[in-house]
PDB file of C-alpha atoms in Angstrom:
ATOM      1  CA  UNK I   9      -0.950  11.885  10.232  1.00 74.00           C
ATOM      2  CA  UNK I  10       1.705  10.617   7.708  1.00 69.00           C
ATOM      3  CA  UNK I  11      -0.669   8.556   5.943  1.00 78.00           C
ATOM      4  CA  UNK I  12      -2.961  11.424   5.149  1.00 85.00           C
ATOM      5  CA  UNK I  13       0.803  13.634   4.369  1.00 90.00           C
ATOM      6  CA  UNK I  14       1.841  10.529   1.663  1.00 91.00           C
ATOM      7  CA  UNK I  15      -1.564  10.424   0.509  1.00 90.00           C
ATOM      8  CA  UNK I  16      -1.606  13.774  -0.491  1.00 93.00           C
ATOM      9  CA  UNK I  17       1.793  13.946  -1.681  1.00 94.00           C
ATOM     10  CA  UNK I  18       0.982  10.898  -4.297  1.00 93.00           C
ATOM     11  CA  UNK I  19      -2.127  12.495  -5.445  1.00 94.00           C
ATOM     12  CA  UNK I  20      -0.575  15.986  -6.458  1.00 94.00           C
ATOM     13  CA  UNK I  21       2.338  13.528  -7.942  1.00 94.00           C
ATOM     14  CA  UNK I  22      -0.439  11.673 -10.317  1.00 94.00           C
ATOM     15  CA  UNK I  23      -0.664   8.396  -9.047  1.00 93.00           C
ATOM     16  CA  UNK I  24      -4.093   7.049  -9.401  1.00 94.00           C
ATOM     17  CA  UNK I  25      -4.741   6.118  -5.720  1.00 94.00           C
ATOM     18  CA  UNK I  26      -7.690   3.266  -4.512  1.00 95.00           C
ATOM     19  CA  UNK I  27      -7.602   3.730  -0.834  1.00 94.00           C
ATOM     20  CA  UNK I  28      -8.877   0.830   0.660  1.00 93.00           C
ATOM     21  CA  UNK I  29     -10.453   0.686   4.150  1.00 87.00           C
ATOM     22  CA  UNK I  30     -13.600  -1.671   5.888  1.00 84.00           C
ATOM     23  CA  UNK I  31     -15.430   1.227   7.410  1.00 88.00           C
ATOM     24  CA  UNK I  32     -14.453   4.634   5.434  1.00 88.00           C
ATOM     25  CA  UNK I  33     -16.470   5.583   2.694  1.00 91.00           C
ATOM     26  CA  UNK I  34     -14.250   8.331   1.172  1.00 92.00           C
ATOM     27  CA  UNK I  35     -10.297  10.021   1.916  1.00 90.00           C
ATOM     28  CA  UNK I  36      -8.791  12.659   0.231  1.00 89.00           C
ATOM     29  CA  UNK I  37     -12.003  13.346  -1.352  1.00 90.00           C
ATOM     30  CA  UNK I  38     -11.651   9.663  -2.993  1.00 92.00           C
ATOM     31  CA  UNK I  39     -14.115   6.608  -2.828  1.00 94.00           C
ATOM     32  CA  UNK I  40     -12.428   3.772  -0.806  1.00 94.00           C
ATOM     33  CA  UNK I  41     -12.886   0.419  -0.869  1.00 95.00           C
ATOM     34  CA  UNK I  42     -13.654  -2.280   1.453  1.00 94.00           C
ATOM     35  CA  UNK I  43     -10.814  -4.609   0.420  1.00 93.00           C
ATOM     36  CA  UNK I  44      -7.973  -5.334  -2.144  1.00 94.00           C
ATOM     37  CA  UNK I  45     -10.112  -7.613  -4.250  1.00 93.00           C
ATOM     38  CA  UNK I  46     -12.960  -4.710  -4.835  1.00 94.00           C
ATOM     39  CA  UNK I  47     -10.316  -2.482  -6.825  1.00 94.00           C
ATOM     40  CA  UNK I  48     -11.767  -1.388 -10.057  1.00 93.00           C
ATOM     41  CA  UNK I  49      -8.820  -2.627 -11.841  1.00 94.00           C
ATOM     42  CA  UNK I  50      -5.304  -3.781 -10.872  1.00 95.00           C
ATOM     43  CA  UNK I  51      -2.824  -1.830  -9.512  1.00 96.00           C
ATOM     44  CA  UNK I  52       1.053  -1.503  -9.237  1.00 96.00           C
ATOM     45  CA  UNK I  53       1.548  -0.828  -5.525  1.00 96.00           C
ATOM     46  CA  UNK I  54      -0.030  -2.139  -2.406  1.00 97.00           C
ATOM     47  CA  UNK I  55       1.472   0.727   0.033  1.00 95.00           C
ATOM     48  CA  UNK I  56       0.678  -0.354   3.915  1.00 93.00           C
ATOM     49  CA  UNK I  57       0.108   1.974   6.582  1.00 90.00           C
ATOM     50  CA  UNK I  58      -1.528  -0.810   8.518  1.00 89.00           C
ATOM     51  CA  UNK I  59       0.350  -2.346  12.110  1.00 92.00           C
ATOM     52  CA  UNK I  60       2.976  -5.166  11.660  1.00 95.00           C
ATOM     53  CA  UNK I  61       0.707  -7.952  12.663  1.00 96.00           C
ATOM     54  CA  UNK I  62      -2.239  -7.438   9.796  1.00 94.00           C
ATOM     55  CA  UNK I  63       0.443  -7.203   7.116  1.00 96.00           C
ATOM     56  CA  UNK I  64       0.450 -11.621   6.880  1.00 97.00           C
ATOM     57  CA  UNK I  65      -3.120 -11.075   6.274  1.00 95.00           C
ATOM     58  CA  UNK I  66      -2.886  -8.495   3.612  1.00 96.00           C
ATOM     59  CA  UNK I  67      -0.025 -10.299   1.751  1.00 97.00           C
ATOM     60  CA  UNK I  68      -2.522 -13.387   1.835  1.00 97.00           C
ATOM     61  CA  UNK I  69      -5.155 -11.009   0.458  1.00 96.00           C
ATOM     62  CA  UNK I  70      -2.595  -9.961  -2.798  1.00 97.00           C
ATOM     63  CA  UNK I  71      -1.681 -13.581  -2.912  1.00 97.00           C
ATOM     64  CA  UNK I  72      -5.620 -13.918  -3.801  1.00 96.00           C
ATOM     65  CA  UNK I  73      -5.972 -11.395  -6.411  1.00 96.00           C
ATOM     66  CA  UNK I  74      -6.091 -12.679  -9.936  1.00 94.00           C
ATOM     67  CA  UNK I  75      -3.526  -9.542 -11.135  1.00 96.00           C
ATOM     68  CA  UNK I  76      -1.048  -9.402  -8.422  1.00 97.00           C
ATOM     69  CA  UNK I  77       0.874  -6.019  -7.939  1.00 97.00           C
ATOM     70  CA  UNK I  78       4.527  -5.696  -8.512  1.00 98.00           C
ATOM     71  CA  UNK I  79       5.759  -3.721  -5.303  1.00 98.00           C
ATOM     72  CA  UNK I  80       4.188  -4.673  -1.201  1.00 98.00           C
ATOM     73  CA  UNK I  81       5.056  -1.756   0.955  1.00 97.00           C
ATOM     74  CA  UNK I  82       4.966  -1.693   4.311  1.00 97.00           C
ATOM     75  CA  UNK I  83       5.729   2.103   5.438  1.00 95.00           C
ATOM     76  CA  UNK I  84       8.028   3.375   7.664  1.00 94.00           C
ATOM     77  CA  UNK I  85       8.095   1.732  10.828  1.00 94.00           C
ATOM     78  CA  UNK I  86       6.271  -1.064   9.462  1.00 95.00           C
ATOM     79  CA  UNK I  87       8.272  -4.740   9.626  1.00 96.00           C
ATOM     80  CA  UNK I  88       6.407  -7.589   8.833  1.00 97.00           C
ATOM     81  CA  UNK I  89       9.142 -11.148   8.169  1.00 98.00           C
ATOM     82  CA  UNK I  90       5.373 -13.238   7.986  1.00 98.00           C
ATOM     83  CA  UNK I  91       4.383 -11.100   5.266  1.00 98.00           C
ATOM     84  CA  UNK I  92       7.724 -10.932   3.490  1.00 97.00           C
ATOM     85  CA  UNK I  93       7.992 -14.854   3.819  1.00 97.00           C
ATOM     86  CA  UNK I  94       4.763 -15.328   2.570  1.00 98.00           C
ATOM     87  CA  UNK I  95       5.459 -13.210  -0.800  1.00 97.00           C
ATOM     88  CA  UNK I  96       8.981 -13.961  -0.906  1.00 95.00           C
ATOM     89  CA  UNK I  97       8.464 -16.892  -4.077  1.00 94.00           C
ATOM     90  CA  UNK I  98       6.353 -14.498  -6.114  1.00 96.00           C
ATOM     91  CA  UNK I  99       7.513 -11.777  -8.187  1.00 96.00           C
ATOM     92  CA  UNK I 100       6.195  -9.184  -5.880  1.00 98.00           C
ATOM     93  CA  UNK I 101       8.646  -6.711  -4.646  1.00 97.00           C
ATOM     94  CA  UNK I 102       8.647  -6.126  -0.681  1.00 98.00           C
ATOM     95  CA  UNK I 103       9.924  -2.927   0.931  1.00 97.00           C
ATOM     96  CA  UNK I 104       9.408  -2.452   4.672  1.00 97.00           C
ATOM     97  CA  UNK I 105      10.248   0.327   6.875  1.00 97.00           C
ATOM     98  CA  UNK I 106      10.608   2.729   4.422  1.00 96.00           C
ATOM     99  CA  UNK I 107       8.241   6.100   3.240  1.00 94.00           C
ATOM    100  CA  UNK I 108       7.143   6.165  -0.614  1.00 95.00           C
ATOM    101  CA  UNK I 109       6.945   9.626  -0.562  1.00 94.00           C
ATOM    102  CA  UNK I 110      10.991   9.972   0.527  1.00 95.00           C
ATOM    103  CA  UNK I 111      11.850   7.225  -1.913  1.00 95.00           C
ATOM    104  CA  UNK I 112      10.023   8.996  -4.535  1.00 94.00           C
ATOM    105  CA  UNK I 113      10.957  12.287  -3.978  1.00 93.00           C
ATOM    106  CA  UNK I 114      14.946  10.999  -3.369  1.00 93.00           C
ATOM    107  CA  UNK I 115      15.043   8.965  -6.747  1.00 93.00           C
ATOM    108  CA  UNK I 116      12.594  11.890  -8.914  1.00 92.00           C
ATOM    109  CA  UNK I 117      14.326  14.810  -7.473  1.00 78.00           C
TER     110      UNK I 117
END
């Protein structure tokens, strides 16, 4: 699965990773958590791997959080013009349809 490929890839790259899922207790050997507002502490990226129509929803949910993140990511394959309207006066970054671990390894290689 690509999310469990990127996952990977940003854990041997050191990014401190939250997943975040409503049923899973752990991935990649990590604790998740049930939502965005149960983070231990804020975070940078909010990296989507979620279908186009719950992306509104989650850009509602960073909209709620009390330290917003700078970057939204929606993966590749994953459009969302709801969610990018709904962020789109806020200093939040959006990327769609585009893989963090290509961007990453393209711009640190």
């Amino acid at each position: 699965h690509p999310v469990d490929r990127v996952g990977r890839y940003l854990i041997a790259e050191g990014f401190d990773i939250y997943p975040v899922h409503p049923v899973r207790k752990k991935v990649w050997g990590l604790d998740t958590f049930p939502s965005l507002n149960d983070l231990p502490e804020s975070v940078d990226i909010v990296d989507l791997f979620r279908a186009p129509q719950f992306c509104p929803d989650h850009a509602r949910e960073v909209l709620a959080l009390s330290v917003r993140p700078k970057i939204f990511w929606m993966q590749s394959g994953i459009t969302s013009q709801e969610a990018s309207d709904l962020l789109n006066d806020t200093a939040i970054t959006v990327v769609s349809d585009r893989c963090l671990m290509v961007e990453h390894r393209r711009l640190c290689s």
